[in-house]
Amino acid sequence: MKVAYWPGCVSRGFTPELHGSMARVAPLLDLELVELDRASCTGCGVIAEHNQELADTLNARTFALAQQVPDAELMMNICSTCQGAQSECQERLDASAEYRDHVNRTLAPEGLAYERGLTNKNFLWLLVEELGLDELRSRVKRPLTNLRVGPFYGCYIVRPRARLGIDAEHPRDHYLEQVIDALGGTVIEYAGARKCCGFPIVTMNKEASLKQAGRHLGDAVDADADCLVTPCPLCHLNLDLQQPAAEGVVGRQLKMPVLHLPQLVGLALGVEPKELGLGRHIVRPTAVIDWSTSVVGAAA
Amino acid sequence: MAETHRPPEQFTLRVRRYDPESGEAPYWVEHTVELEPHRSVLEGILQAKARFDGSIGIRCSCRAAICGSCGVRINGEPGLACHTHLDHARAGAPGGVIEIEPMGNMPVIKDLIVDMDAVHWKKIQRVTPWLLAKQPVPEREYVVPKEAMVDVTQSMACIQCGACVSDCLAMEVDPGFIGPAALAKAYRFVGDPRDDRQRERLVDLSDDPQGIFDCTHCFKCVEACPKDVNPMGQIMRLRRIAISDQHIVDANNGERHEAALTTLVRDYGLNHEAELPPRSYGGNSWFGKFHPAAAKELLSLLPTAVKAIARGKISIKVALFGHKLPAADLKAVQRIYQTVESRPERYELNLYVSGEDEDPDATPVGAAVGTASAGNGGGNGTTEGGDDPVASAPEGSTA
C-alpha cells in the first residue's frame, strides 16, 4: 500500500528513533512511504490558537501536497498531535465550500488546491483498519509474550470523538489495546491511558505538566507494566525525555520505558531493538526489560 | 412504520455509595431496574431509589437537560444522568452493567451528590460573571451587531452542570486552575460588545498563573459538555484576543510560547525544538536564551540534554540549526503567513454558528466571524439586556 506520509517535526528532531523505526518497519508491512518533505508544521494547536485561518491554510497546503502524490491511497501520520491538529483544520475545510475556496485562493499562486474529503490516518488507525489485525498477527515473528504493555494514546487522537471518527464501528480509542494483543503482548490497564501527558503546558506550568506525566507513569508502575507504548512523539518527550524531572516532581522512582508504536510493532516483527533505536531513549527499554526472557524466541 | 414503543427491559445499575460523615469507605451496590430502553439513567436511579433503597443520594430537578443538576459519571465518563438513555449507557458498559459515580474534582457530599459550591461556583464567581456595562447606559436597549451576539451564544448555552469541571485534567493536578466552565463564562462577557472591561478581564485572567494559560489543551471538557459549549475552544479564543488584540504578556510564558512557535514555523517551516523552550522563557528571538529566566531553565535541562546527545537521540546539528524546508517551500509558507496575517480582520469559522454545508458541494451560507472587530460592526441587530441567569444555581431535590 502506498501512502503520502507526514512524519511531523518532532520525529525528525528530538525523537529521531520514531522516524527511523517507522522507516524500518514500513517494508515489513508492505507500506510504501512517500514522505511529504515539502509540507510545514501542523501548528500543533498553537498556531490555530494564534490564528485559525493561518493553521487551516498551512494544513490545507499539506493536504493538497498529499493529494498530488500519484497512486497514494491515503495520507498517514505518526503523531497523535499532528492527527488532532490536522483533523480540526480538515473539519472546517470540509464543512464549508465557501471557506475552502477562500483558503484555496491563498494556495493558488503555488498551483495547489485542497479538494474535500482527504483520508488522513495515524499509523495506529492504518494498522487496524487498512492492514487489519489478523494480517498483522500473521506477520508477527517474535510474539511479545509476557511483555506487559500499557497504552498511552495522547489527547489529540482520542478527543473529540466525533471529529476523529470514533464510534462503535471504529473504536479508535481502543486500537492500541487491540494492537498490543495482536502482537502477542499483555495489555495493562491503568488510569492514565487516555489522559494528558502534560506536554502542552511544559513551558507554561512546568510543575503541573510534570505532575501529569509523573502520575500516569506512576500508575503504570503500580499496575506492573513493563513499558508504555504511544503513537505520539510529544507525549514521548514528556514521558521519556522529561521522566527524570517528573520523578523529582512526584517524588518517586519511575524507570518506565516508553516505546513509540512503530518500535513495538518492529520488535514483534523480529527487528532487533538496536535497529529500532531503543538505546536512544532516556529511559532505555533495553536496560529495564530483559528481552531474552520477556520476549519468547528472542534468542532464537 | 418505525417502531414507536419498546417494552420495558431489565437494566443493572452499579452505584457508588459514600457518606463522608459515616467514617466508612465508599462502596458499590447493584440494583436491577425495569424500564423502557429509551428512558434515562436518571429514571433508572430514581426507580432504584423508590423500589430498593430510599437513601441513595442524587440531585435532580428538570429531567430535561436544562437545569444542570444531575451531573454524574456514567461508565467513567461525565455527563447528565437525565440526558443519557439506558440502552446507550448499557451498550458502553463493560459487562453490560451501567456504572454510576459522582463527578470528579469536587468533594462528595453524599453518594452521587458533589459539593458544587466548594469548587464550581467559587470558580464561576472568580471571573466576575456579570455584565460591566458600557457607560452611559442607553435609555432603551443596546444596539449591537447581531453576529457579535450570535458569537457568544455558544458559551451562553452552558447550564452549569459541572461535567467539564469533573474531568478537567489540568485541575486534576492543579486544583487552583480556574477551569473550563468559569473560563467559558469569562468569554461570554469578553465577547459581549456591551461589556466595557474586556481588557481588564483579560489582564486578570492572564496575570493569574492558574488562568487561561494553565489549560493543558486535552479536549476533555469539549467531550464532556452535554451542551456543546466547547469550553477549551472558548479558552483558546480568550488567549487569541489577549495576545493578538490586547498584546498582554501573561504570567505563564504563554504569549512568548505562542509567538515563538508561530515565528519558528514561519522561519523554518518546521518546529525548531531546541529554540522553542529558551524563546518561551526568555523572549522570542535567538537571543532569548541569554535572558536570565531562560538561562535558569536551560541549566536545569542540561543533564537531560547531555544524555540525549550522548545517546544519539538529539544530534548537535539539529539542536543548533534545526531542520528547514527547501527554499521554495519555505517561501510558499512565508507567503501564506503574509497573506493571512495582513488581513484587516481575522477570519474565524465557527461551525457551532455556521453548521456544515447541507450539500457539501453547494455554496454555503457563510458564517465567518471576524473577532477582531467585534463591537465595531454594522449594528443591524438588537439584543435585550437580560441573559443567562448565572447567579441562580439550580436547586434540586436532595435525598
XYZ file of C-alpha atoms in Angstrom:
699
model
C 0.000 0.000 0.000
C 1.318 3.417 -0.993
C 0.693 6.341 1.348
C 1.519 10.047 1.419
C 3.497 10.099 4.632
C 3.548 13.051 7.036
C 6.211 12.381 9.703
C 5.758 15.658 11.628
C 8.545 17.806 13.066
C 9.448 16.013 16.287
C 10.087 12.625 14.654
C 12.807 14.337 12.634
C 14.007 16.406 15.591
C 14.101 15.175 19.162
C 12.652 11.688 18.569
C 14.628 10.536 15.508
C 14.186 6.950 16.683
C 10.496 7.286 15.753
C 11.244 8.354 12.191
C 13.882 5.636 11.865
C 11.741 2.851 13.284
C 8.813 3.767 11.024
C 11.101 3.584 8.010
C 12.446 0.223 9.227
C 9.004 -1.277 9.845
C 7.157 0.006 6.754
C 8.545 -2.539 4.238
C 7.710 -5.381 6.621
C 4.071 -4.277 6.362
C 4.237 -3.694 2.586
C 3.853 0.013 3.189
C 5.388 2.370 0.667
C 6.020 5.729 2.316
C 6.173 8.815 0.121
C 7.402 11.423 2.549
C 5.783 14.864 2.389
C 9.112 16.622 2.863
C 7.797 19.886 1.435
C 4.984 20.251 3.985
C 5.082 22.513 7.049
C 4.405 22.003 10.751
C 0.705 21.453 11.577
C 0.943 24.150 14.237
C 0.079 21.541 16.900
C -2.897 23.639 18.033
C -0.695 26.612 18.938
C -0.813 28.290 15.523
C -4.587 27.703 15.450
C -4.722 29.412 18.837
C -2.846 32.342 17.273
C -4.797 32.480 14.027
C -7.211 29.778 12.919
C -7.095 30.667 9.238
C -3.292 30.512 9.231
C -3.302 26.981 10.658
C -6.091 25.919 8.281
C -4.184 27.271 5.271
C -0.849 25.669 6.227
C -2.576 22.317 6.696
C -4.661 22.706 3.532
C -1.317 23.070 1.745
C -0.130 19.790 3.273
C -3.399 18.073 2.294
C -3.067 19.413 -1.256
C 0.513 18.109 -1.459
C -0.704 14.710 -0.229
C -3.425 14.660 -2.875
C -0.765 15.183 -5.530
C 1.153 12.016 -4.632
C 0.399 9.632 -7.520
C -1.455 6.453 -6.535
C -1.321 7.178 -2.807
C -4.337 5.575 -1.162
C -4.365 7.961 1.765
C -2.268 10.236 3.941
C -0.621 8.726 7.007
C 0.906 10.420 10.056
C 2.840 9.092 13.041
C 1.891 11.729 15.604
C -1.301 11.984 17.676
C -0.892 15.746 17.882
C -0.499 16.094 14.106
C -3.609 13.917 13.678
C -5.647 16.091 16.050
C -4.427 19.417 14.664
C -4.960 18.282 11.069
C -8.383 16.768 11.791
C -9.518 20.040 13.331
C -8.479 22.035 10.271
C -9.923 19.441 7.906
C -13.246 19.547 9.743
C -13.611 23.245 8.972
C -12.291 22.940 5.411
C -14.655 20.062 4.616
C -17.674 21.720 6.244
C -17.850 24.805 4.077
C -17.218 25.151 0.346
C -17.007 28.911 0.739
C -14.309 28.678 3.363
C -12.434 26.051 1.367
C -12.461 28.317 -1.685
C -11.222 31.185 0.454
C -8.302 29.109 1.746
C -7.548 27.695 -1.696
C -7.236 31.209 -3.074
C -4.247 31.678 -0.751
C -2.723 28.438 -2.059
C -3.396 29.261 -5.716
C -0.117 31.112 -6.508
C 1.698 27.841 -5.789
C -0.668 25.934 -8.054
C -2.133 23.979 -5.150
C -5.724 23.388 -4.083
C -7.273 21.154 -1.437
C -10.188 19.032 -2.567
C -12.731 17.989 0.056
C -12.517 14.512 1.531
C -8.876 13.564 2.150
C -8.369 10.411 4.225
C -5.726 11.070 6.865
C -4.914 8.231 9.257
C -2.449 7.808 12.047
C -0.263 4.696 11.693
C -2.335 3.158 14.518
C -5.583 3.528 12.584
C -3.927 2.260 9.420
C -2.680 -0.865 11.199
C -6.181 -1.807 12.341
C -8.352 -0.521 9.512
C -6.196 -0.973 6.407
C -3.764 -3.781 7.203
C -6.097 -5.492 9.672
C -5.337 -7.157 12.985
C -5.392 -10.685 11.539
C -2.866 -9.743 8.888
C -0.707 -8.021 11.498
C -0.910 -11.102 13.706
C 0.135 -13.322 10.812
C 3.275 -11.258 10.257
C 4.463 -11.484 13.858
C 7.798 -13.317 14.046
C 8.557 -12.798 17.701
C 5.364 -12.504 19.755
C 5.670 -10.148 22.716
C 4.740 -12.941 25.088
C 4.772 -11.896 28.730
C 5.572 -8.312 27.826
C 3.212 -6.140 29.883
C 2.409 -3.041 27.833
C 0.381 -0.015 28.924
C -1.226 2.014 26.111
C -0.791 5.806 26.119
C -2.791 7.468 23.346
C -2.288 11.225 23.595
C -5.308 13.533 23.913
C -5.360 14.688 20.317
C -6.075 11.214 18.971
C -8.964 10.316 21.304
C -10.918 13.560 21.679
C -13.233 14.941 20.410
C -14.672 11.604 19.318
C -16.936 12.852 16.536
C -14.182 14.853 14.817
C -11.803 11.879 14.960
C -14.374 9.426 13.643
C -14.520 7.330 16.815
C -17.720 5.291 17.068
C -18.966 1.774 17.757
C -17.780 0.639 14.343
C -14.388 2.374 14.666
C -13.349 2.140 18.338
C -10.149 4.018 17.564
C -9.716 4.822 21.242
C -9.226 1.089 21.854
C -6.952 0.253 18.924
C -3.720 0.343 20.963
C -5.045 -2.445 23.176
C -6.026 -4.422 20.074
C -2.596 -3.950 18.504
C -0.724 -4.902 21.700
C -2.853 -8.034 21.848
C -2.279 -8.854 18.175
C 1.476 -8.564 18.722
C 1.210 -11.130 21.500
C 1.706 -8.728 24.394
C -0.312 -8.341 27.573
C -2.445 -5.201 27.820
C -2.063 -3.355 31.106
C -5.000 -1.296 32.282
C -4.119 1.790 34.269
C -5.720 5.168 34.878
C -3.602 7.297 32.555
C -4.067 5.634 29.154
C -6.260 8.411 27.699
C -5.176 11.281 29.916
C -2.907 14.226 29.151
C 0.882 13.787 29.291
C 1.212 17.465 30.249
C 3.423 18.425 27.304
C 1.313 21.391 26.080
C 1.948 23.295 29.323
C 5.528 22.214 29.996
C 6.787 25.761 29.432
C 3.691 27.378 30.960
C 3.257 25.458 34.200
C 6.110 23.020 34.472
C 5.114 21.615 37.825
C 1.556 20.768 36.736
C 2.887 19.380 33.463
C 5.398 17.039 35.097
C 2.865 16.058 37.759
C 0.670 14.788 34.937
C 3.494 12.822 33.338
C 4.689 11.506 36.708
C 1.224 10.477 37.829
C 0.484 8.414 34.710
C 3.931 6.801 34.720
C 3.488 6.003 38.418
C 0.060 4.478 37.774
C 1.651 2.289 35.100
C 4.414 1.262 37.532
C 1.779 0.362 40.123
C -0.056 -1.738 37.527
C 3.187 -3.682 36.916
C 3.628 -2.533 33.341
C 6.998 -3.326 31.721
C 6.647 -0.370 29.371
C 4.218 2.058 27.775
C 3.587 2.464 24.051
C 2.461 5.710 22.436
C 1.605 6.923 18.924
C 2.554 10.486 19.969
C 6.140 11.820 19.950
C 5.124 14.865 22.023
C 3.806 12.566 24.755
C 7.098 10.712 24.392
C 9.016 13.911 25.130
C 7.182 14.443 28.408
C 7.044 10.774 29.400
C 10.618 9.803 28.450
C 12.844 12.853 27.924
C 11.348 14.605 30.952
C 10.955 11.464 33.074
C 13.915 12.229 35.365
C 12.423 15.667 36.057
C 8.955 14.132 36.549
C 10.462 11.746 39.104
C 11.640 14.770 41.044
C 8.202 16.403 40.984
C 6.212 13.330 42.065
C 8.920 12.188 44.467
C 9.271 8.577 43.376
C 11.424 6.470 41.128
C 9.619 5.584 37.900
C 12.031 3.968 35.403
C 9.228 3.319 32.969
C 10.366 2.802 29.364
C 8.106 4.385 26.754
C 8.098 2.895 23.250
C 6.960 4.534 20.046
C 4.275 2.495 18.303
C 6.463 1.515 15.301
C 9.140 0.309 17.738
C 6.701 -2.057 19.455
C 5.459 -3.325 16.101
C 9.047 -3.715 14.891
C 10.041 -5.807 17.892
C 7.217 -8.237 17.218
C 8.082 -8.345 13.537
C 11.549 -9.542 14.501
C 13.603 -6.362 14.171
C 16.475 -6.036 16.636
C 15.953 -3.496 19.456
C 19.063 -1.589 18.397
C 17.819 -1.144 14.843
C 14.665 0.412 16.265
C 16.634 2.992 18.219
C 15.591 1.667 21.630
C 19.013 2.546 23.017
C 18.431 6.210 22.280
C 15.721 6.732 24.887
C 16.419 8.490 28.162
C 14.863 5.532 29.993
C 16.415 2.744 27.969
C 13.934 -0.086 27.425
C 16.927 -2.320 26.849
C 18.148 -1.631 30.372
C 14.808 -2.164 32.108
C 13.288 -5.069 30.213
C 15.034 -8.392 29.945
C 14.207 -9.027 26.309
C 15.654 -12.516 26.392
C 13.029 -13.703 28.878
C 10.173 -11.280 28.212
C 10.058 -11.959 24.537
C 9.741 -15.600 23.739
C 12.052 -16.663 20.962
C 14.188 -13.547 21.165
C 17.304 -15.613 21.377
C 16.262 -17.972 18.599
C -43.587 2.261 10.028
C -40.935 2.988 12.604
C -41.121 1.210 15.893
C -42.563 3.628 18.417
C -42.835 1.500 21.508
C -40.360 -0.913 23.036
C -41.311 -2.939 26.082
C -39.519 -2.441 29.404
C -36.226 -4.277 29.868
C -34.032 -5.010 32.840
C -31.013 -2.778 33.435
C -28.440 -3.357 36.139
C -27.013 -0.241 37.736
C -23.826 -0.264 39.792
C -23.922 2.794 42.024
C -21.058 4.176 44.080
C -22.231 4.934 47.606
C -20.363 7.144 50.044
C -21.298 9.055 53.153
C -18.265 11.038 54.329
C -19.908 11.713 57.685
C -20.182 7.991 58.439
C -16.439 7.458 58.517
C -16.890 4.376 56.298
C -15.125 3.898 52.981
C -17.052 4.229 49.695
C -18.692 1.042 48.394
C -20.657 -0.164 45.370
C -24.214 -1.509 45.243
C -26.058 -3.117 42.333
C -29.750 -2.691 41.625
C -31.706 -4.080 38.698
C -34.459 -1.826 37.432
C -37.083 -2.358 34.748
C -37.712 0.431 32.292
C -38.190 1.078 28.586
C -34.738 1.305 26.966
C -35.172 4.916 25.829
C -35.682 6.050 29.434
C -32.839 7.924 31.096
C -30.204 6.737 33.529
C -31.698 9.261 35.963
C -35.050 7.475 35.775
C -33.194 4.246 36.478
C -31.561 5.728 39.570
C -34.877 7.152 40.775
C -36.569 3.775 40.326
C -33.798 2.076 42.321
C -34.262 4.709 44.992
C -38.047 4.236 45.063
C -38.072 0.447 44.921
C -34.937 -0.668 46.772
C -33.189 1.996 48.794
C -34.537 5.479 49.508
C -31.209 6.579 50.947
C -29.399 6.815 47.563
C -28.316 10.430 47.201
C -28.902 12.060 43.790
C -29.560 15.697 42.917
C -32.033 16.377 40.121
C -34.768 18.726 39.033
C -35.900 19.324 35.440
C -35.156 15.859 33.997
C -34.784 17.503 30.583
C -31.124 18.595 30.354
C -31.923 22.179 31.209
C -31.238 22.676 34.915
C -27.806 21.019 35.068
C -28.430 19.333 38.440
C -27.832 15.650 37.700
C -24.198 15.648 36.558
C -22.596 12.245 37.283
C -20.056 9.909 35.743
C -21.599 7.091 33.726
C -19.185 4.277 32.818
C -16.347 6.594 33.760
C -17.427 9.494 31.544
C -19.003 12.711 32.847
C -22.484 13.699 31.710
C -26.078 14.315 32.697
C -27.994 11.309 34.061
C -31.212 12.679 32.544
C -29.576 13.094 29.132
C -28.248 9.539 28.785
C -30.502 6.760 27.545
C -30.356 3.475 29.440
C -29.769 1.402 26.298
C -26.913 3.663 25.171
C -25.355 3.516 28.634
C -25.603 -0.270 28.673
C -24.038 -0.556 25.218
C -20.996 1.323 26.510
C -20.776 -0.557 29.801
C -18.204 -3.268 30.356
C -20.152 -6.471 31.096
C -23.438 -4.675 30.462
C -23.608 -3.228 33.984
C -24.066 0.547 33.974
C -21.593 2.114 36.385
C -22.634 5.375 38.035
C -20.271 7.509 40.128
C -20.249 11.061 41.433
C -18.410 13.669 39.356
C -14.676 14.149 39.949
C -12.541 17.115 41.032
C -15.213 18.059 43.613
C -15.738 16.705 47.137
C -18.586 14.227 47.593
C -21.385 15.332 49.932
C -23.227 12.041 49.677
C -23.292 9.262 47.069
C -23.827 10.967 43.682
C -24.061 14.494 45.086
C -20.910 16.611 44.929
C -20.169 19.956 46.527
C -20.598 22.353 43.603
C -20.258 25.375 45.917
C -16.786 24.424 47.086
C -15.336 24.208 43.578
C -17.547 25.015 40.616
C -19.427 28.067 41.880
C -16.337 29.530 43.538
C -14.555 29.436 40.205
C -17.544 30.943 38.398
C -17.534 33.810 40.903
C -13.799 34.246 40.260
C -14.364 35.529 36.706
C -16.773 38.375 37.572
C -19.715 36.653 35.891
C -21.873 39.666 35.186
C -22.001 42.406 32.611
C -19.945 45.520 33.368
C -21.908 47.759 31.070
C -20.559 50.468 28.827
C -21.469 53.951 30.000
C -23.645 55.795 29.514
C -26.297 53.090 29.665
C -28.695 53.799 26.797
C -32.250 54.771 27.664
C -33.564 51.812 25.725
C -31.774 48.663 24.602
C -28.126 48.479 23.498
C -27.795 48.215 19.752
C -25.109 45.682 18.867
C -24.136 43.712 15.761
C -26.120 40.517 15.510
C -23.036 38.423 14.668
C -21.335 39.550 17.853
C -24.192 38.239 19.978
C -24.510 35.025 17.972
C -20.806 34.566 18.668
C -21.346 34.416 22.442
C -24.434 32.173 22.297
C -22.232 29.090 22.437
C -20.849 29.999 25.857
C -24.338 31.127 26.939
C -25.605 27.601 26.290
C -23.796 26.444 29.459
C -26.184 25.027 32.066
C -23.576 24.942 34.860
C -23.766 21.182 35.321
C -20.042 20.854 36.129
C -19.399 17.924 33.764
C -16.358 19.713 32.309
C -15.040 20.588 35.773
C -15.463 16.955 36.822
C -12.913 15.656 34.329
C -10.636 18.633 33.703
C -7.159 17.090 33.506
C -5.374 20.325 34.406
C -7.489 20.660 37.533
C -6.718 17.053 38.437
C -3.091 18.021 39.149
C -3.638 21.736 39.762
C -6.923 22.272 41.655
C -6.423 26.045 41.633
C -6.830 26.227 37.840
C -9.837 28.456 37.127
C -11.111 25.704 34.893
C -13.224 25.197 31.770
C -16.709 26.236 32.949
C -15.598 29.507 34.517
C -13.345 30.422 31.589
C -16.126 29.707 29.089
C -18.230 32.042 31.219
C -15.430 34.614 31.053
C -15.536 34.510 27.251
C -19.279 35.066 27.399
C -18.511 38.586 28.759
C -15.212 39.253 26.980
C -17.018 38.561 23.699
C -20.065 40.666 24.602
C -19.917 44.038 22.824
C -21.916 45.639 25.653
C -19.197 44.873 28.186
C -16.770 47.663 28.995
C -13.962 45.740 30.684
C -12.663 43.381 28.028
C -9.034 44.339 28.589
C -9.242 44.306 32.402
C -10.863 40.879 32.334
C -8.142 39.507 30.039
C -5.303 41.059 32.056
C -6.808 39.471 35.180
C -7.045 36.024 33.551
C -3.508 36.305 32.111
C -1.839 37.600 35.278
C -3.248 34.668 37.225
C -0.799 31.758 36.722
C -3.796 29.447 37.058
C -5.762 31.390 34.452
C -6.171 30.963 30.679
C -2.582 29.780 30.134
C -2.888 26.908 32.612
C -5.221 24.928 30.292
C -3.492 21.768 29.059
C -5.448 21.536 25.794
C -6.671 17.972 26.411
C -10.212 18.314 24.915
C -11.734 16.606 27.998
C -14.165 19.490 28.567
C -15.092 19.568 24.883
C -16.065 15.906 25.073
C -17.754 16.189 28.499
C -20.081 19.092 27.747
C -23.698 17.979 27.117
C -24.488 21.361 25.550
C -21.631 21.677 23.021
C -20.228 24.780 24.733
C -16.663 23.825 23.718
C -15.039 25.356 26.822
C -11.494 24.700 25.562
C -12.333 26.493 22.321
C -13.510 29.496 24.345
C -10.245 29.435 26.335
C -8.269 29.463 23.080
C -10.292 32.467 21.909
C -9.551 34.267 25.185
C -5.843 33.599 24.598
C -6.095 34.780 20.998
C -7.757 38.070 21.921
C -5.457 38.619 24.925
C -2.315 38.107 22.836
C -3.150 39.331 19.350
C -5.562 42.173 20.084
C -4.629 43.314 23.579
C -0.898 42.469 23.453
C -0.994 41.200 27.025
C 2.082 39.407 28.365
C 0.921 36.716 30.788
C 2.462 35.133 33.863
C 2.939 31.673 32.263
C 5.150 32.340 29.198
C 2.018 31.680 27.126
C 2.338 34.725 24.917
C 6.054 34.101 24.302
C 5.421 30.413 23.629
C 2.775 31.163 21.027
C 4.911 33.870 19.417
C 7.971 31.600 19.423
C 6.296 28.622 17.738
C 4.481 30.797 15.211
C 7.748 32.577 14.351
C 9.838 29.408 14.194
C 7.401 27.755 11.787
C 7.461 30.902 9.666
C 11.280 30.977 9.627
C 11.942 27.242 9.271
C 8.651 25.767 8.033
C 9.000 23.247 10.848
C 9.302 23.467 14.596
C 12.856 24.054 15.844
C 12.576 22.234 19.162
C 15.840 23.395 20.681
C 14.903 27.042 20.153
C 11.342 26.781 21.497
C 11.949 26.495 25.269
C 14.546 29.322 25.523
C 12.350 31.620 23.474
C 9.298 30.698 25.550
C 11.150 31.630 28.722
C 13.431 34.390 27.582
C 11.799 36.140 24.632
C 11.054 35.449 21.007
C 14.458 35.844 19.360
C 17.714 33.938 19.005
C 18.975 35.980 21.964
C 16.132 34.714 24.172
C 18.407 32.015 25.553
C 20.608 34.614 27.226
C 17.743 36.021 29.290
C 18.179 35.035 32.974
C 14.804 33.234 33.039
C 15.800 31.127 30.024
C 19.330 30.526 31.263
C 17.992 29.106 34.538
C 15.637 26.792 32.679
C 18.273 25.689 30.189
C 20.658 24.932 33.016
C 18.058 22.644 34.600
C 17.632 20.846 31.261
C 21.372 20.414 30.768
C 21.824 16.919 32.292
C 18.965 15.540 30.168
C 20.260 17.295 27.053
C 23.755 15.873 27.560
C 22.337 12.377 27.975
C 20.128 12.782 24.893
C 23.076 13.953 22.795
C 25.315 11.161 24.116
C 22.726 8.561 23.114
C 22.236 9.995 19.657
C 18.662 10.991 20.421
C 19.426 14.612 19.732
C 22.084 15.473 17.169
C 24.138 18.610 17.738
C 23.302 19.724 14.202
C 19.530 19.531 14.847
C 19.951 21.192 18.240
C 21.899 24.109 16.792
C 20.377 24.595 13.380
C 17.001 22.865 13.496
C 15.573 21.499 10.288
C 14.277 23.598 7.459
C 12.015 23.173 4.450
C 13.519 23.514 0.960
C 13.817 27.188 -0.029
C 10.902 27.247 -2.493
C 8.550 25.666 0.043
C 9.686 27.917 2.844
C 8.931 30.847 0.582
C 5.432 29.461 -0.062
C 4.845 29.073 3.684
C 6.009 32.633 4.292
C 3.700 33.915 1.574
C 0.786 32.204 3.349
C 1.796 33.904 6.604
C 1.973 37.261 4.860
C -1.389 36.889 3.134
C -3.286 35.700 6.190
C -1.623 37.925 8.773
C -2.106 41.071 6.730
C -5.902 40.755 6.638
C -7.663 43.632 8.397
C -9.727 41.114 10.369
C -9.076 37.548 11.439
C -11.280 35.124 9.526
C -12.622 32.615 12.021
C -15.071 29.918 11.012
C -17.179 28.718 13.946
C -19.040 25.559 12.944
C -21.254 25.851 16.028
C -22.681 29.014 14.498
C -22.465 28.221 10.781
C -23.150 24.487 10.776
C -21.919 22.357 7.905
C -22.929 22.690 4.275
C -26.076 20.622 3.701
C -24.802 19.727 0.293
C -21.047 19.701 0.673
C -20.563 20.768 -2.906
C -23.005 23.663 -2.806
C -22.255 27.256 -1.905
C -22.900 27.636 1.802
C -24.328 30.341 3.973
C -21.092 31.810 5.252
C -20.793 32.487 8.938
C -17.261 33.654 9.435
C -16.801 35.785 12.470
C -14.164 38.478 12.382
C -13.413 38.545 16.089
C -11.014 41.444 15.946
C -13.834 43.748 15.002
C -16.436 42.530 17.496
C -18.324 45.575 18.587
C -17.373 47.716 15.603
C -19.720 46.176 13.090
C -22.749 47.412 11.277
C -25.204 47.434 14.153
C -28.038 45.614 12.429
C -29.497 43.791 15.387
C -30.629 44.433 18.895
C -30.261 42.369 21.982
C -32.090 42.630 25.196
C -30.112 43.191 28.347
C -31.220 40.048 30.158
C -29.283 36.872 29.583
C -28.405 33.658 31.291
C -29.108 33.939 34.996
C -25.670 32.998 36.221
C -26.381 33.694 39.853
C -29.262 31.235 40.146
C -27.764 27.897 40.948
C -30.125 25.106 40.049
C -31.964 23.865 43.057
C -32.837 20.249 43.115
C -34.188 17.622 45.388
C -31.502 16.159 47.568
C -32.014 12.935 49.350
